Tab-separated table of C-alpha atoms in Angstrom:
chain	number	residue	atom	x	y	z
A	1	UNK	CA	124.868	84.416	162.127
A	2	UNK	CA	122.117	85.618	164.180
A	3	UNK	CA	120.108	83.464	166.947
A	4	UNK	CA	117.504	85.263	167.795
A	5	UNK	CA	116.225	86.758	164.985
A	6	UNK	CA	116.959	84.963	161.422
A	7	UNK	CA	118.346	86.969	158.614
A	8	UNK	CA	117.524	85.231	154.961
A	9	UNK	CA	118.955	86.733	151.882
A	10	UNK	CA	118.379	86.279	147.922
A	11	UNK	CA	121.367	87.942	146.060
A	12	UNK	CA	121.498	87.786	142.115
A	13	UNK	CA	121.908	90.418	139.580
A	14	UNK	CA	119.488	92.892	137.832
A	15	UNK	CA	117.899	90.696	135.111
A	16	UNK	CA	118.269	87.263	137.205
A	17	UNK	CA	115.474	86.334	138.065
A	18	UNK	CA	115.400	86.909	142.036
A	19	UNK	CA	112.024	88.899	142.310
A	20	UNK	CA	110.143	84.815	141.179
A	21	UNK	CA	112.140	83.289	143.414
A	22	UNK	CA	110.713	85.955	146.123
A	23	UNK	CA	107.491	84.904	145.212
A	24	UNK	CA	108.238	81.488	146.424
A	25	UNK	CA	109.352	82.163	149.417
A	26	UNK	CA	106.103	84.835	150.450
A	27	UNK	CA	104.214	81.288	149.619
A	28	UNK	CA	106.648	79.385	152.053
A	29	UNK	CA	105.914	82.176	154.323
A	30	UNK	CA	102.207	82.646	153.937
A	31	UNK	CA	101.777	78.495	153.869
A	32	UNK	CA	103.709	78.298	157.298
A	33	UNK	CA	102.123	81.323	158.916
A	34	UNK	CA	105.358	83.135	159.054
A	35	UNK	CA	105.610	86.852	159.426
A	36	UNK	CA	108.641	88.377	157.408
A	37	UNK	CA	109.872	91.414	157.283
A	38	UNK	CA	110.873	92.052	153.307
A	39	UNK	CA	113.617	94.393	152.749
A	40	UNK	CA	114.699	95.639	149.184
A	41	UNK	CA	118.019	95.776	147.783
A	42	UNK	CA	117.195	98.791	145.883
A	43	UNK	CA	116.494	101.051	148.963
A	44	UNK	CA	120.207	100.563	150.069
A	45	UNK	CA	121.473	102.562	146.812
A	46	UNK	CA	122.965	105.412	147.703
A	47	UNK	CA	121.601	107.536	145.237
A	48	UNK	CA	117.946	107.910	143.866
A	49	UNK	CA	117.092	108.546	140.244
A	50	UNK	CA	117.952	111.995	139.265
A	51	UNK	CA	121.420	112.020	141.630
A	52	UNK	CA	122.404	108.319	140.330
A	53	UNK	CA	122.204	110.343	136.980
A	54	UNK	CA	124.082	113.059	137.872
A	55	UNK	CA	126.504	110.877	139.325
A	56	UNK	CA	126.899	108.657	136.500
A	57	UNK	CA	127.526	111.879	134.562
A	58	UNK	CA	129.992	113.356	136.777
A	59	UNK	CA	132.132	109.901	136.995
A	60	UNK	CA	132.404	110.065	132.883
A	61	UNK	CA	133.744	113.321	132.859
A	62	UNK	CA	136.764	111.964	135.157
A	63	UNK	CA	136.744	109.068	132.634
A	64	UNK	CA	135.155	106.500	134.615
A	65	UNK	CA	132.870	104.776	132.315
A	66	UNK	CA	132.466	101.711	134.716
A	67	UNK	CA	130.678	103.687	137.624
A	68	UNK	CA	127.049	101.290	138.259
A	69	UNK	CA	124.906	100.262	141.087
A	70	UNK	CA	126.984	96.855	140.645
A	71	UNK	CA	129.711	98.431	142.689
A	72	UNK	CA	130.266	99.675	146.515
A	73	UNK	CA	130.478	103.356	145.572
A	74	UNK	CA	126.472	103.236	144.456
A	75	UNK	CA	125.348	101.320	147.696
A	76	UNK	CA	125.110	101.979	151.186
A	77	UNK	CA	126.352	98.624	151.998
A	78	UNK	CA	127.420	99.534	155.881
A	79	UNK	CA	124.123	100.251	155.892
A	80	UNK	CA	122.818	97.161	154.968
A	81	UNK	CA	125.334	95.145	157.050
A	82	UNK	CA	124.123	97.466	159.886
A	83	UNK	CA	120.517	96.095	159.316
A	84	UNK	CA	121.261	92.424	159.112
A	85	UNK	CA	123.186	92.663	162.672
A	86	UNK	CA	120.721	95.268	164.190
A	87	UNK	CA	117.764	92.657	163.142
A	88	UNK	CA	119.618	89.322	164.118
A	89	UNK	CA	120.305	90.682	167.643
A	90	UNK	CA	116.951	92.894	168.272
A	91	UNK	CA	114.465	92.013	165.660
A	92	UNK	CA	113.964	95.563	164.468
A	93	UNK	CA	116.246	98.043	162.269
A	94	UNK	CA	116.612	100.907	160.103
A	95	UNK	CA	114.941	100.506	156.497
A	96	UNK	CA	113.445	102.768	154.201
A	97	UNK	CA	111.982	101.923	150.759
A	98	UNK	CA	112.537	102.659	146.939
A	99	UNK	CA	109.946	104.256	144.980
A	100	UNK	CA	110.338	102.351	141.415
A	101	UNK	CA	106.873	103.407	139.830
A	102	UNK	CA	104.101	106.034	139.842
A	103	UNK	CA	101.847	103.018	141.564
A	104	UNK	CA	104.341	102.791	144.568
A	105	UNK	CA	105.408	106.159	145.154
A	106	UNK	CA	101.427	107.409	145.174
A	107	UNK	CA	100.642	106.530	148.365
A	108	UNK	CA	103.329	108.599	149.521
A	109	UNK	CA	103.218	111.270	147.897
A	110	UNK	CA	106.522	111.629	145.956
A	111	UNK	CA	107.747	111.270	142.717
A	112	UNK	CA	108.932	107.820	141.046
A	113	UNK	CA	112.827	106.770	141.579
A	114	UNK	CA	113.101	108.179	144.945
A	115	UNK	CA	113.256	107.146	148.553
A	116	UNK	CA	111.067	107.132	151.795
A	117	UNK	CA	112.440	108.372	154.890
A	118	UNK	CA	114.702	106.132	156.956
A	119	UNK	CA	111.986	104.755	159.985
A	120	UNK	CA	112.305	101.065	161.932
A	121	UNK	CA	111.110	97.861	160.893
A	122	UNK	CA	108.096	97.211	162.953
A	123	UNK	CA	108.784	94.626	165.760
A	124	UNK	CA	107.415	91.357	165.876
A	125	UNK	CA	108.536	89.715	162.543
A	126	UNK	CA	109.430	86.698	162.217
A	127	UNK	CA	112.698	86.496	160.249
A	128	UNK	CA	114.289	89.303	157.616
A	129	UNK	CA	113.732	88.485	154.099
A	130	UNK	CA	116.631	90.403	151.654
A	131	UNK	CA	115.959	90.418	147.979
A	132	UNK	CA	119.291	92.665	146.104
A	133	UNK	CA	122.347	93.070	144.548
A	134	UNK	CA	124.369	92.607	147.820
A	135	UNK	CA	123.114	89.792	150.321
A	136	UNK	CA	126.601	88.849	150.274
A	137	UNK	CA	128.908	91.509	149.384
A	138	UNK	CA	132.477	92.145	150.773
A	139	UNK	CA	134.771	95.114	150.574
A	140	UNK	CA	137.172	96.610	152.913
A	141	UNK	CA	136.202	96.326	156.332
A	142	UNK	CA	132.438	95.282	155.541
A	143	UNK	CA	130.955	91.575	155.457
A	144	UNK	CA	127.093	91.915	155.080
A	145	UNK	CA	126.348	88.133	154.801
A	146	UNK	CA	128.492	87.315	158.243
A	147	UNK	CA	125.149	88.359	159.726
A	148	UNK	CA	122.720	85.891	157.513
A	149	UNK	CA	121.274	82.609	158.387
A	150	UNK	CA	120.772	82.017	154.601
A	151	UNK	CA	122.323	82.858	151.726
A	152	UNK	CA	120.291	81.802	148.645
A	153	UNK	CA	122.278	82.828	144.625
A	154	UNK	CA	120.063	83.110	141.636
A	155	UNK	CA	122.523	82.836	138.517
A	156	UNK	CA	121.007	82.229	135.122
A	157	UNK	CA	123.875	81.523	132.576
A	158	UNK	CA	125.348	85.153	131.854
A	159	UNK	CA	123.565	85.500	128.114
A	160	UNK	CA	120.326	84.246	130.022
A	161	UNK	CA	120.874	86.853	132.293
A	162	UNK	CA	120.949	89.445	129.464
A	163	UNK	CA	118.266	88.062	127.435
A	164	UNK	CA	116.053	88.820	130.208
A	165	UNK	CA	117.144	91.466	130.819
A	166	UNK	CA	116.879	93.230	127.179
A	167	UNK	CA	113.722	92.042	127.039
A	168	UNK	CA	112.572	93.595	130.799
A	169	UNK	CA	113.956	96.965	129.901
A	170	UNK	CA	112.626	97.186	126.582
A	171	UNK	CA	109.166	96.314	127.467
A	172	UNK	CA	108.707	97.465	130.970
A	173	UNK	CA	110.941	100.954	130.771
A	174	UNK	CA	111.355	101.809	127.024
A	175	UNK	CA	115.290	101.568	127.124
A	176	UNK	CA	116.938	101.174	123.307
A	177	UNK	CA	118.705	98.518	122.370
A	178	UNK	CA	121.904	100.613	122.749
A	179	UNK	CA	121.126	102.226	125.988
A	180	UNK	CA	120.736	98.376	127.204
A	181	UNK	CA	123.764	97.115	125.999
A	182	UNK	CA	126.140	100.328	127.160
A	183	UNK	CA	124.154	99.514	130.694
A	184	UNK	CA	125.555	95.875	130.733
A	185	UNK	CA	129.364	97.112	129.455
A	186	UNK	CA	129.497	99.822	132.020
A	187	UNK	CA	128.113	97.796	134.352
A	188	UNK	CA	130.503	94.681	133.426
A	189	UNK	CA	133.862	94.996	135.486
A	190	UNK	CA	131.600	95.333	139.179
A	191	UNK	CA	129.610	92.304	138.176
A	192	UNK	CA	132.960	90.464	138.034
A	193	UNK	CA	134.744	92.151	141.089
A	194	UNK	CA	131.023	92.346	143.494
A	195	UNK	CA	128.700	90.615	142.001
A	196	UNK	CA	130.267	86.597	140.990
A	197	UNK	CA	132.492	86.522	144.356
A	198	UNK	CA	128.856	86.232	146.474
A	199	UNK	CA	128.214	83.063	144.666
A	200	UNK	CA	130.709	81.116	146.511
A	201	UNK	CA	129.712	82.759	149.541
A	202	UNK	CA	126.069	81.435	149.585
A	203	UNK	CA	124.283	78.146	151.110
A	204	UNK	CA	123.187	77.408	148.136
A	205	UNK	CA	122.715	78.433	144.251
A	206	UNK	CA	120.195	77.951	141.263
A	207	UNK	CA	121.282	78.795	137.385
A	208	UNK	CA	118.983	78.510	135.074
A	209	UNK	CA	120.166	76.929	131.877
A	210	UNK	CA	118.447	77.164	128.691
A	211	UNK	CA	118.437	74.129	126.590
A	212	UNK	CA	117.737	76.234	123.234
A	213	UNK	CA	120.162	78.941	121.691
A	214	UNK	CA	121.113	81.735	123.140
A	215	UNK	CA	124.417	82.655	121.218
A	216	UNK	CA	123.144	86.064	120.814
A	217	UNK	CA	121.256	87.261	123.244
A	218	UNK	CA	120.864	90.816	122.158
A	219	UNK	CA	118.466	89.778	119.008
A	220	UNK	CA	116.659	86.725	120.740
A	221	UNK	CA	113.236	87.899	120.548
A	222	UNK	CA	111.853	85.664	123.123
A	223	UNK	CA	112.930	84.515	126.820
A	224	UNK	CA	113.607	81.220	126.852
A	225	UNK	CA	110.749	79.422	128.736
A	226	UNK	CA	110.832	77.344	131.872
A	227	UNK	CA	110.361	73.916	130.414
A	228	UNK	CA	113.133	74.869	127.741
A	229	UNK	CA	115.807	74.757	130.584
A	230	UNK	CA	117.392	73.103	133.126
A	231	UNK	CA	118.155	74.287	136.639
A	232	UNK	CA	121.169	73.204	138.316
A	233	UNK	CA	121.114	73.437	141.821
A	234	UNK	CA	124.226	73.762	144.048
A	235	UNK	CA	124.635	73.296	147.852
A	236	UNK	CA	127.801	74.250	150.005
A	237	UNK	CA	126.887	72.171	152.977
A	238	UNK	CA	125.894	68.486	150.762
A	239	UNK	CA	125.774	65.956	153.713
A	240	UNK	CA	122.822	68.218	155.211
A	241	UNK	CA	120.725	67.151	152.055
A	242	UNK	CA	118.325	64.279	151.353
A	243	UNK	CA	118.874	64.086	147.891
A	244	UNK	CA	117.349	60.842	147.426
A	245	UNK	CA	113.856	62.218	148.534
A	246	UNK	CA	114.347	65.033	146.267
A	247	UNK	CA	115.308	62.703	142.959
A	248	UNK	CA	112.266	61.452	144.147
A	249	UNK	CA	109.921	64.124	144.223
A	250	UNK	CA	111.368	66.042	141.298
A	251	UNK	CA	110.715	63.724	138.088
A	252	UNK	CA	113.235	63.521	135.554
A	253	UNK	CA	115.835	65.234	137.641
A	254	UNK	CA	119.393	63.695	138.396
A	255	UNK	CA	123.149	64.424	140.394
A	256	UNK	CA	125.657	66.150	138.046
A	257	UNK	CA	128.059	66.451	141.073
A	258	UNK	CA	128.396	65.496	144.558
A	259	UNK	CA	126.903	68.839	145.631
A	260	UNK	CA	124.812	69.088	142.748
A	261	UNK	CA	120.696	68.238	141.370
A	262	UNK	CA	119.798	69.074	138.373
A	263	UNK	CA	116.197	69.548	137.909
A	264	UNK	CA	113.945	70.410	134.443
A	265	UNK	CA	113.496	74.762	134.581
A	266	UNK	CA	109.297	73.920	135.073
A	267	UNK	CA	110.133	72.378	138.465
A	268	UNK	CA	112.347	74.997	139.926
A	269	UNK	CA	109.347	76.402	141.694
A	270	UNK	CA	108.819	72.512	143.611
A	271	UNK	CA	112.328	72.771	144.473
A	272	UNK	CA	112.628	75.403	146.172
A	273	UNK	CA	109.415	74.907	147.727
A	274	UNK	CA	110.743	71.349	148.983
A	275	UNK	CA	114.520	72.711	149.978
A	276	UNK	CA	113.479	75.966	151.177
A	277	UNK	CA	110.298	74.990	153.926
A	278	UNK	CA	112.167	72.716	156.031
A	279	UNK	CA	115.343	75.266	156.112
A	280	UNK	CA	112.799	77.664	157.125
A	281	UNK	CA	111.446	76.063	159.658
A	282	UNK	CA	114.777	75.465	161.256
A	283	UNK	CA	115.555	78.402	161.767
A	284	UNK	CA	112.351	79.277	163.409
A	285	UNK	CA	113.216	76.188	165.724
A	286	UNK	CA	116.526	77.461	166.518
A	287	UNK	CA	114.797	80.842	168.071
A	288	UNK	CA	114.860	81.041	171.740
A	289	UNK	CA	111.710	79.726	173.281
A	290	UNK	CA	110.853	82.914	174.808
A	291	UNK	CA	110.205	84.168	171.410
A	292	UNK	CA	108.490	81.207	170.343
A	293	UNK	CA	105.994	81.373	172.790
A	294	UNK	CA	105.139	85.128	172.258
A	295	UNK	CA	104.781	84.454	168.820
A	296	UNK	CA	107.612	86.708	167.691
């Protein structure tokens, strides 16, 4: 864990949910005057549009059918580990970013589903903010959440999961049904070997739980709304919680465990605010005073 320089990290699947939940914290940061640097998931793949086709492509034709950006071979996770210990020490590191639309690769002057050139974070941020696939992947010989200060999972329930995101690739990129659903098979055996294991890695989770049916969540033509769900909230570290002011502040919410709250899906937002700010803050205490003072 770094000292100097905090390193906080939002991991959850494609389809999750984790881009709202970055949202949040920009208004945590914004509210508290905190400059964060934000950092992508996406611009650690290893491969940009056309060559994550071709790759995709080339791994059928030696019958691997299971090759995704789920899994270690797609990401340039040293990379990213490389970051998180490069910031926590020094404050800067190397990022670049991932063009996903015509709106955000404009400005630079290159086509959609590609990257920018590798350049370092400008210094004088506050803390890293890491919104991906990875915050807290392990394979051989790599650890990139060793270097974090806080690990945050977004899980909805796994049909959840795929109900949005049917509905986010049908609407937003024009994918078919079946294109979707050979996406989530192929993609299937990483999410269990790269993407659960980070869930018992992190500080703390939230899964959204819808409290309507979802038994099929390939012909659901709606996502299930915030008030029709439930958000269960799990901490590693419980004794380091006032749960009593937070059964307080969050109506109609209750313990299910020891380690657990479980709050209605409309106040997720609230809860995060109220868990999140003072976490935040602590690790801004925790910075030596030299940087305090210099407002860095």
């Amino acid at each position: 864990m770094s000292v100097k320089h905090p390193v906080v990290a939002i991991t959850g699947s494609s389809g999750a949910g984790t881009t709202s939940v970055t949202r949040t914290f920009q208004e945590i940061f914004r509210r508290e005057g905190i400059n964060a640097a934000i950092v992508e998931g996406d611009s650690f793949h290893r491969f940009d549009r056309n060559a994550m086709q071709l790759a995709m492509a080339e791994a059928e034709q030696t019958n691997n059918s299971q090759f995704s950006h789920f899994g270690p071979e797609a990401n340039l996770l040293g990379e990213l580990e490389t970051l998180f210990h490069d910031y926590g020490e020094t404050g800067v590191g190397p990022v670049r970013r991932y063009l996903h639309d015509d709106a955000e690769a404009k400005p630079y002057g290159q086509p959609p589903g590609t990257f920018t050139p590798w350049e370092e974070l400008p210094p004088g941020s506050d803390l890293l903010f890491y919104e991906g696939l990875h915050g807290a992947a392990v394979t051989e010989g790599i650890d990139v959440g060793r270097y974090t200060d806080l690990l945050v999972g977004v899980v909805p329930i796994i049909n959840l999961e795929w109900i949005q995101k049917v509905h986010r690739d049908k609407t937003e990129r024009g994918y078919s049904s079946e294109a979707i659903i050979d996406t989530i098979l192929r993609r299937m055996p990483d999410y269990v070997n790269h993407i659960c294991p980070q869930f018992s890695r992190t500080y703390v989770n939230f899964q959204r739980v819808p409290t309507v049916d979802t038994s099929n969540p390939f012909t659901t033509r709606s996502i299930p709304t915030a008030d029709e769900s439930f958000v269960v909230i799990r901490f590693a570290d419980p004794k380091v919680i006032d749960f009593p002011y937070l059964l307080s502040m969050l109506h109609d919410s209750f313990m299910s465990r020891p380690n657990s709250i479980v709050v209605p899906g409309g106040k997720m937002d609230l809860a995060m605010q109220l868990i999140f700010t003072p976490l935040i803050l602590r690790l801004m205490d925790k910075r030596p005073k030299s940087l305090q003072l210099r407002g860095l």
